[in-house]
């Protein structure tokens, strides 16, 4: 026992002796110990109750085991290490262990520092409960692990209103033609931020069936598949409604294994929301969702998941003008991944290469080109060691077509047009469903032609790229590189053939949405 623990025990022993002499109950003595020791030793309420009985960790464990044996249950896995983690606040007891700890100390969960009623549904302030036999009726009230009742999830008015806003938005999108304009207006932005903020609050503050978790995990994977085929705002509504449902389930603490699965889904859904926000051109909300995703991923202890979130987050500064920050986040993602074969191992070096190319300012300095190409080589090597399912997952994994696309983008920015055009052609052949990436690839192809001096062809490719883009995809994410191409063409030849046509397509007015259901 350390000196600090010895002093804590000595103080508790004196308080217990005086309390017993004064006729106080163990619960009252525990309150006094907690009040006296918490500021000095951070003594938790559950530890104060053990100290009020003057017993060791091993004594509590034996009493819990005796209760399990009395109730004809298999011996529990609880030991001194786990109980010590409860007492230090590092872990929270699951519903069943909490029930038996309440039985040992003859108090309710709140007295031990935990919210909510006990799963058994009745009180624990019963004298002789440890020594005497329970009646058949009382025994029937003690549930087995499979019989634990799940309390109904309560909705919050603000959360329900945010969900309703997203549902109304989704209905409006479904009631209109698919090529009509989508707008992130004030109410929708507010609903997005509200759901994200409440998830943050829940993560730092949750019970749900395994079958429901299976359904949510399948839905999360499905949303990842839809990432390349569904218009951004439409998909965002689905993803955030699912995230809100997961948050509601997490509003009460769960057993460790279920909590980890919920945190994983929260991280994936928040990360996917951040990716969609990039596509919608809102970098502020994108950053916020990635931050929420990091908080959730940290709860899982999964290095690959944490690295994936960070790699995805690095795209925000990459696309919105801060290549140096993108480079730092990519390196952080690579460090988080370590030697674990995962999508981030391939994605992070590509982001590094793209950031290096942007920092070079288009100057093909040999050292920059070599450094970027070494990063691309690391990415290709990491990709070859990824699991096959990760190589086919465009959202939560990293695909070959993404590797080709980003490699072509790097070579374009480095001015390596011959290699770039060959790689971009391969990338375009592989992209059959994602119009956003198809457009970015064609804009890179136009940049290549411009660098080679073929201004007319550059204008033609750029015009075709924007003409194929529906209004629902014309967000700031696409407009920014399209404007950059316009500026580059103007700098090369302000009177270039077809330039006015390119400008007209770029600035064409979006179609007005006509809402059905009345005049």
XYZ file of C-alpha atoms in Angstrom:
519
model
C 0.000 0.000 0.000
C 1.358 3.435 -0.950
C 1.702 6.239 1.578
C -1.230 8.049 -0.006
C -3.473 4.982 0.263
C -2.319 4.407 3.842
C -3.342 7.947 4.846
C -6.720 7.526 3.131
C -7.316 4.252 4.986
C -6.262 5.769 8.329
C -8.657 8.694 7.961
C -11.477 6.346 6.926
C -10.736 4.053 9.887
C -11.038 6.958 12.360
C -14.287 8.185 10.791
C -15.696 4.641 10.884
C -14.775 4.160 14.551
C -16.408 7.430 15.585
C -19.460 6.722 13.476
C -19.987 3.261 14.963
C -19.578 4.706 18.440
C -22.234 7.298 17.651
C -24.622 4.669 16.270
C -24.471 5.806 12.632
C -25.272 3.413 9.790
C -22.634 2.255 7.294
C -24.264 4.408 4.593
C -23.961 7.515 6.797
C -20.346 6.678 7.608
C -19.642 6.234 3.879
C -20.998 9.723 3.203
C -18.702 11.172 5.870
C -15.669 9.321 4.447
C -16.477 10.552 0.947
C -16.849 14.143 2.134
C -13.569 14.031 4.075
C -11.431 12.156 1.547
C -12.625 13.129 -1.915
C -10.761 16.455 -1.988
C -7.572 14.865 -0.643
C -7.520 11.491 -2.396
C -10.309 11.694 -5.050
C -12.123 8.962 -3.129
C -15.178 7.760 -5.063
C -18.507 6.983 -3.434
C -18.244 3.265 -4.165
C -14.828 3.121 -2.480
C -16.133 5.123 0.493
C -18.742 2.397 1.097
C -16.093 -0.323 1.201
C -14.016 1.764 3.603
C -17.102 2.345 5.773
C -17.309 -1.433 6.291
C -13.564 -1.641 7.000
C -13.073 -4.488 4.528
C -10.598 -5.206 1.719
C -11.231 -5.632 -2.002
C -10.954 -9.404 -1.609
C -13.776 -9.389 0.967
C -16.134 -7.632 -1.454
C -15.218 -10.054 -4.244
C -15.969 -13.053 -2.017
C -19.343 -11.601 -1.027
C -20.271 -10.990 -4.690
C -19.245 -14.557 -5.544
C -21.295 -15.883 -2.645
C -24.345 -14.017 -3.944
C -23.838 -15.480 -7.434
C -23.564 -18.958 -5.900
C -26.691 -18.358 -3.819
C -28.606 -17.435 -6.967
C -27.320 -20.542 -8.829
C -25.338 -18.503 -11.321
C -21.925 -19.291 -12.818
C -19.025 -17.766 -10.948
C -18.510 -14.133 -12.088
C -15.315 -12.879 -13.699
C -15.055 -9.934 -11.321
C -11.724 -9.679 -9.523
C -9.744 -7.192 -7.490
C -8.365 -5.457 -10.597
C -11.838 -4.800 -11.996
C -13.253 -3.694 -8.649
C -10.283 -1.375 -8.210
C -11.061 0.122 -11.641
C -14.642 0.760 -10.482
C -13.367 2.414 -7.317
C -10.917 4.635 -9.196
C -13.596 5.732 -11.683
C -11.817 4.220 -14.690
C -14.714 1.837 -15.379
C -18.385 1.592 -14.558
C -20.035 -1.665 -13.406
C -22.435 -3.312 -15.826
C -26.101 -3.655 -14.693
C -25.635 -7.101 -13.126
C -22.426 -6.332 -11.205
C -23.941 -3.023 -10.039
C -26.965 -4.927 -8.688
C -24.776 -7.237 -6.612
C -22.530 -4.435 -5.365
C -25.669 -2.585 -4.240
C -26.721 -5.787 -2.484
C -23.359 -6.090 -0.730
C -23.443 -2.483 0.528
C -27.266 -2.424 1.032
C -27.707 0.856 -0.839
C -29.151 2.089 -4.131
C -26.990 2.852 -7.229
C -27.067 6.607 -6.539
C -25.331 6.061 -3.192
C -22.449 4.377 -5.061
C -22.244 7.286 -7.509
C -24.262 5.821 -10.410
C -27.432 7.197 -11.965
C -30.669 5.317 -12.468
C -32.500 2.582 -10.586
C -31.124 -0.923 -10.166
C -32.162 -3.528 -12.735
C -33.867 -5.633 -10.073
C -36.604 -3.032 -9.642
C -36.647 -3.072 -5.824
C -34.609 -1.542 -3.017
C -31.473 -2.904 -1.387
C -31.844 -1.473 2.109
C -32.766 -4.880 3.586
C -31.117 -6.098 6.791
C -29.776 -9.631 6.689
C -29.802 -9.876 2.913
C -26.258 -11.223 2.887
C -26.720 -13.835 5.558
C -30.284 -14.986 4.977
C -31.854 -16.942 2.131
C -34.065 -15.048 -0.291
C -37.648 -16.101 -0.770
C -38.817 -17.635 -4.035
C -40.505 -14.341 -4.926
C -37.328 -12.336 -4.231
C -35.227 -14.892 -6.135
C -37.514 -14.480 -9.142
C -36.823 -10.747 -9.137
C -33.094 -11.303 -9.578
C -32.584 -11.453 -13.355
C -30.070 -13.520 -15.234
C -27.798 -11.791 -17.722
C -30.113 -12.722 -20.609
C -33.182 -11.527 -18.730
C -31.960 -7.976 -18.086
C -34.734 -5.619 -19.035
C -33.908 -2.759 -21.348
C -35.452 0.515 -20.269
C -37.309 2.338 -23.068
C -35.319 5.090 -24.699
C -36.728 8.537 -24.045
C -36.687 11.184 -26.756
C -35.697 14.784 -26.090
C -37.779 17.646 -27.563
C -34.775 19.348 -29.188
C -33.472 16.076 -30.613
C -36.916 15.182 -31.955
C -37.256 18.583 -33.646
C -33.833 18.252 -35.306
C -34.787 14.799 -36.581
C -38.081 16.166 -37.911
C -36.237 18.898 -39.825
C -34.055 16.278 -41.497
C -37.085 14.100 -42.251
C -38.914 17.058 -43.838
C -35.812 17.838 -45.891
C -35.617 14.230 -47.028
C -39.305 14.241 -48.026
C -38.817 17.463 -49.998
C -35.891 15.866 -51.823
C -37.922 12.740 -52.578
C -40.897 14.795 -53.794
C -38.776 16.731 -56.286
C -36.873 15.736 -59.386
C -33.403 14.382 -58.622
C -31.682 17.155 -60.591
C -33.128 19.976 -58.531
C -30.981 22.147 -56.294
C -30.156 21.174 -52.716
C -29.419 23.866 -50.159
C -27.924 23.669 -46.685
C -30.229 26.312 -45.225
C -30.294 27.591 -41.656
C -32.709 25.028 -40.127
C -30.902 22.097 -41.740
C -27.503 23.361 -40.576
C -28.926 23.874 -37.092
C -30.324 20.329 -37.033
C -26.963 18.894 -38.181
C -25.096 20.802 -35.498
C -27.670 19.884 -32.820
C -27.335 16.140 -33.465
C -23.540 16.369 -33.536
C -23.415 18.411 -30.295
C -25.689 16.030 -28.394
C -23.520 13.110 -29.520
C -20.503 14.959 -28.057
C -22.380 15.394 -24.770
C -23.347 11.728 -24.656
C -19.833 10.505 -25.369
C -18.495 12.225 -22.275
C -21.323 11.428 -19.913
C -25.677 4.528 -21.734
C -29.013 -0.652 -22.614
C -29.619 -1.910 -26.121
C -30.076 -5.351 -27.651
C -27.400 -7.101 -29.680
C -29.908 -7.532 -32.534
C -30.464 -3.782 -32.702
C -26.715 -3.208 -32.751
C -26.404 -5.670 -35.654
C -29.030 -3.702 -37.590
C -27.301 -0.378 -36.948
C -23.939 -1.796 -37.997
C -25.459 -3.104 -41.236
C -27.045 0.303 -41.862
C -23.702 2.035 -41.282
C -21.981 -0.220 -43.825
C -24.849 0.423 -46.263
C -24.436 4.191 -45.935
C -20.754 3.772 -46.758
C -21.726 1.969 -49.987
C -24.186 4.755 -50.863
C -21.512 7.417 -50.402
C -20.603 7.389 -54.112
C -24.120 6.955 -55.522
C -26.429 9.169 -53.439
C -26.626 12.969 -53.547
C -24.839 14.453 -50.498
C -27.709 16.145 -48.678
C -30.028 13.164 -49.186
C -27.429 10.798 -47.713
C -26.624 13.225 -44.900
C -30.234 13.096 -43.669
C -30.108 9.281 -43.488
C -26.723 9.191 -41.774
C -27.603 11.809 -39.157
C -30.925 10.165 -38.304
C -28.992 6.953 -37.671
C -26.378 8.847 -35.631
C -29.180 10.361 -33.552
C -30.599 6.878 -32.857
C -27.177 5.628 -31.772
C -26.770 8.653 -29.498
C -30.142 7.946 -27.851
C -28.997 4.405 -27.115
C -25.780 5.748 -25.613
C -27.602 8.174 -23.328
C -27.435 5.431 -20.709
C -24.218 3.618 -19.959
C -23.928 0.210 -21.584
C -21.956 -2.940 -20.769
C -18.375 -2.590 -21.999
C -18.759 -4.747 -25.133
C -21.955 -3.008 -26.293
C -20.565 0.425 -25.483
C -17.527 -0.239 -27.666
C -19.699 -1.266 -30.614
C -21.836 1.846 -30.202
C -18.735 4.053 -30.042
C -17.394 2.435 -33.213
C -20.656 3.159 -35.050
C -20.701 6.697 -33.685
C -17.156 7.253 -34.972
C -17.976 5.839 -38.418
C -21.239 7.770 -38.762
C -19.674 11.020 -37.547
C -16.728 10.491 -39.906
C -19.085 9.789 -42.812
C -21.031 12.951 -41.928
C -17.759 14.898 -42.058
C -16.991 13.422 -45.489
C -20.432 14.447 -46.765
C -19.983 17.942 -45.320
C -16.773 18.252 -47.367
C -18.770 17.355 -50.480
C -21.395 19.943 -49.511
C -18.661 22.561 -49.080
C -19.146 23.258 -45.352
C -15.647 22.873 -43.909
C -16.629 24.190 -40.454
C -19.218 21.470 -39.841
C -16.933 18.912 -41.476
C -14.256 19.676 -38.881
C -16.821 19.484 -36.079
C -18.047 16.056 -37.166
C -14.501 14.725 -37.476
C -13.782 16.016 -33.973
C -16.850 14.145 -32.696
C -15.658 11.076 -34.599
C -12.245 11.299 -32.918
C -13.882 11.433 -29.478
C -15.907 8.312 -30.258
C -12.951 6.486 -31.846
C -10.779 7.203 -28.803
C -13.332 5.328 -26.674
C -12.767 2.162 -28.719
C -8.968 2.095 -28.443
C -8.862 0.970 -32.104
C -5.742 2.446 -33.713
C -6.976 1.747 -37.248
C -10.286 3.535 -36.631
C -8.584 6.531 -35.034
C -6.125 6.705 -37.933
C -8.994 6.524 -40.470
C -10.826 9.453 -38.831
C -7.645 11.557 -38.818
C -6.817 10.700 -42.438
C -10.317 11.690 -43.513
C -10.095 14.889 -41.474
C -6.867 15.822 -43.277
C -8.914 16.288 -46.462
C -10.643 19.346 -44.962
C -7.546 21.596 -44.956
C -6.347 19.903 -48.158
C -9.457 20.929 -50.080
C -9.988 24.256 -48.329
C -6.570 25.816 -48.596
C -4.181 24.843 -45.777
C -1.794 22.258 -47.215
C 0.575 22.475 -44.251
C -2.120 21.485 -41.766
C -3.188 18.678 -44.102
C 0.406 17.445 -44.132
C 0.563 17.464 -40.311
C -2.749 15.576 -39.964
C -1.640 13.007 -42.548
C 1.569 12.375 -40.601
C -0.458 12.080 -37.388
C -2.721 9.521 -39.086
C 0.317 7.544 -40.255
C 1.709 7.532 -36.703
C -1.641 6.390 -35.279
C -1.840 3.537 -37.783
C 1.674 2.382 -36.920
C 2.363 -1.060 -38.349
C -1.326 -2.072 -38.390
C -2.431 -2.892 -41.974
C -5.414 -0.586 -42.491
C -6.902 1.934 -44.964
C -5.197 4.877 -43.259
C -1.779 3.385 -44.038
C -2.551 3.871 -47.741
C -4.584 7.063 -47.481
C -2.272 9.106 -45.247
C 0.801 8.956 -47.564
C -1.390 10.020 -50.507
C -2.576 13.071 -48.566
C 1.069 13.786 -47.700
C 1.982 13.647 -51.402
C -0.920 15.925 -52.378
C -0.033 18.435 -49.652
C 3.617 18.449 -50.734
C 2.538 19.058 -54.333
C 0.342 21.975 -53.244
C 3.134 23.484 -51.119
C 5.475 23.330 -54.111
C 3.248 25.861 -55.867
C 3.507 24.049 -59.184
C 7.298 24.219 -59.241
C 8.667 20.807 -60.174
C 11.664 20.879 -57.869
C 13.370 17.518 -57.954
C 13.452 17.075 -54.182
C 9.714 17.812 -53.882
C 8.861 15.480 -56.767
C 11.022 12.719 -55.290
C 9.531 13.175 -51.822
C 5.966 13.081 -53.157
C 6.666 10.017 -55.302
C 8.181 8.196 -52.318
C 4.956 8.900 -50.401
C 2.914 7.502 -53.306
C 5.122 4.386 -53.344
C 4.439 3.887 -49.610
C 0.719 4.214 -50.319
C 0.795 1.584 -53.073
C 2.761 -0.783 -50.843
C 0.324 -0.299 -47.953
C -2.625 -0.822 -50.306
C -1.220 -4.197 -51.393
C -1.257 -5.375 -47.747
C -4.822 -4.244 -46.975
C -7.673 -6.702 -46.494
C -9.685 -7.343 -49.637
C -12.885 -5.988 -48.046
C -11.094 -2.724 -47.209
C -9.866 -2.475 -50.806
C -13.506 -2.513 -51.977
C -14.943 -0.073 -49.402
C -14.919 3.466 -50.804
C -15.996 5.120 -47.533
C -14.448 3.179 -44.641
C -11.682 1.567 -46.677
C -9.522 2.689 -49.590
C -10.026 1.491 -53.154
C -7.765 1.123 -56.153
C -9.702 3.759 -58.078
C -9.168 6.250 -55.244
C -5.461 5.450 -55.332
C -5.314 6.106 -59.106
C -7.325 9.329 -58.800
C -5.227 10.850 -56.050
C -1.980 9.708 -57.641
C -3.051 11.482 -60.846
C -3.964 14.601 -58.877
C -0.515 14.676 -57.247
C 1.282 14.256 -60.568
C -0.852 17.024 -62.090
C 0.021 19.451 -59.304
C 3.709 18.519 -59.689
C 3.535 19.266 -63.409
C 4.286 15.657 -64.374
C 1.648 15.786 -67.111
C 2.682 12.723 -69.113
C 2.419 10.386 -66.121
C -0.595 12.249 -64.779
C -2.704 11.882 -67.917
C -2.036 8.156 -68.116
C -3.010 7.624 -64.449
C -6.064 9.920 -64.683
C -7.338 7.980 -67.720
C -7.097 4.775 -65.672
C -8.878 6.428 -62.755
C -11.735 7.716 -64.934
C -12.255 4.242 -66.391
C -12.729 2.861 -62.871
C -15.142 5.564 -61.677
C -18.583 4.604 -62.932
C -20.780 5.841 -60.100
C -19.237 8.795 -58.250
C -19.945 11.944 -60.286
C -18.036 14.182 -57.841
C -14.764 12.317 -58.306
C -15.390 11.983 -62.056
C -15.691 15.778 -62.242
C -12.512 16.322 -60.212
C -10.624 13.873 -62.438
C -11.785 15.707 -65.589
C -10.772 19.075 -64.082
C -7.308 17.590 -63.417
C -7.196 16.382 -67.024
C -8.032 19.920 -68.154
C -5.191 21.265 -65.986
C -2.798 18.786 -67.623
C -3.770 19.974 -71.106
C -3.382 23.564 -69.990
C 0.112 22.887 -68.643
C 0.973 21.308 -71.994
C -0.196 24.464 -73.775
C -3.422 23.092 -75.303
C -5.761 25.793 -73.980
C -8.645 24.966 -76.312
C -8.733 21.322 -75.236
C -8.452 22.331 -71.569
C -11.547 24.550 -71.950
C -13.415 21.773 -73.768
C -12.682 19.138 -71.098
C -13.605 21.531 -68.279
C -16.883 22.533 -69.950
C -17.859 18.901 -70.500
C -17.053 18.054 -66.871
C -19.348 20.769 -65.503
C -22.087 20.033 -68.039
C -22.377 16.446 -66.767
C -22.769 17.655 -63.160
C -26.308 17.854 -61.763
C -27.363 20.821 -59.641
C -27.490 18.716 -56.486
C -23.709 18.181 -56.769
C -22.719 21.770 -57.590
C -21.399 22.682 -54.165
C -18.433 24.789 -53.096
C -16.375 21.595 -53.065
C -16.630 21.423 -56.875
C -16.917 25.142 -57.623
C -13.558 25.963 -56.022
C -11.371 23.824 -58.360
C -13.561 24.853 -61.314
C -12.899 28.519 -60.528
C -9.183 27.743 -60.151
C -9.203 26.247 -63.655
C -10.965 29.352 -65.005
C -8.322 31.601 -63.447
C -5.509 29.467 -64.860
C -7.033 29.557 -68.363
C -7.594 33.330 -68.157
C -3.986 33.850 -67.093
C -2.830 31.797 -70.078
C -5.207 33.252 -72.669
C -8.028 35.631 -71.613
C -9.598 35.262 -75.060
C -9.367 31.479 -75.241
C -11.964 29.857 -77.557
C -14.866 28.485 -75.568
C -13.930 30.296 -72.329
C -17.214 32.230 -72.228
C -19.098 28.966 -72.649
C -17.136 27.466 -69.748
C -18.006 30.474 -67.604
C -21.681 30.182 -68.543
C -21.823 26.525 -67.517
C -19.918 27.247 -64.307
C -22.261 30.067 -63.317
C -25.511 28.679 -64.675
C -28.423 29.337 -62.310
C -29.668 26.392 -60.339
C -33.176 25.209 -61.051
C -35.798 26.411 -58.612
C -37.357 23.678 -56.543
C -41.084 23.269 -57.084
C -42.662 21.722 -54.047
C -45.586 19.443 -54.651
C -48.782 19.233 -52.698
C -50.694 22.441 -53.358
C -50.704 25.819 -55.020
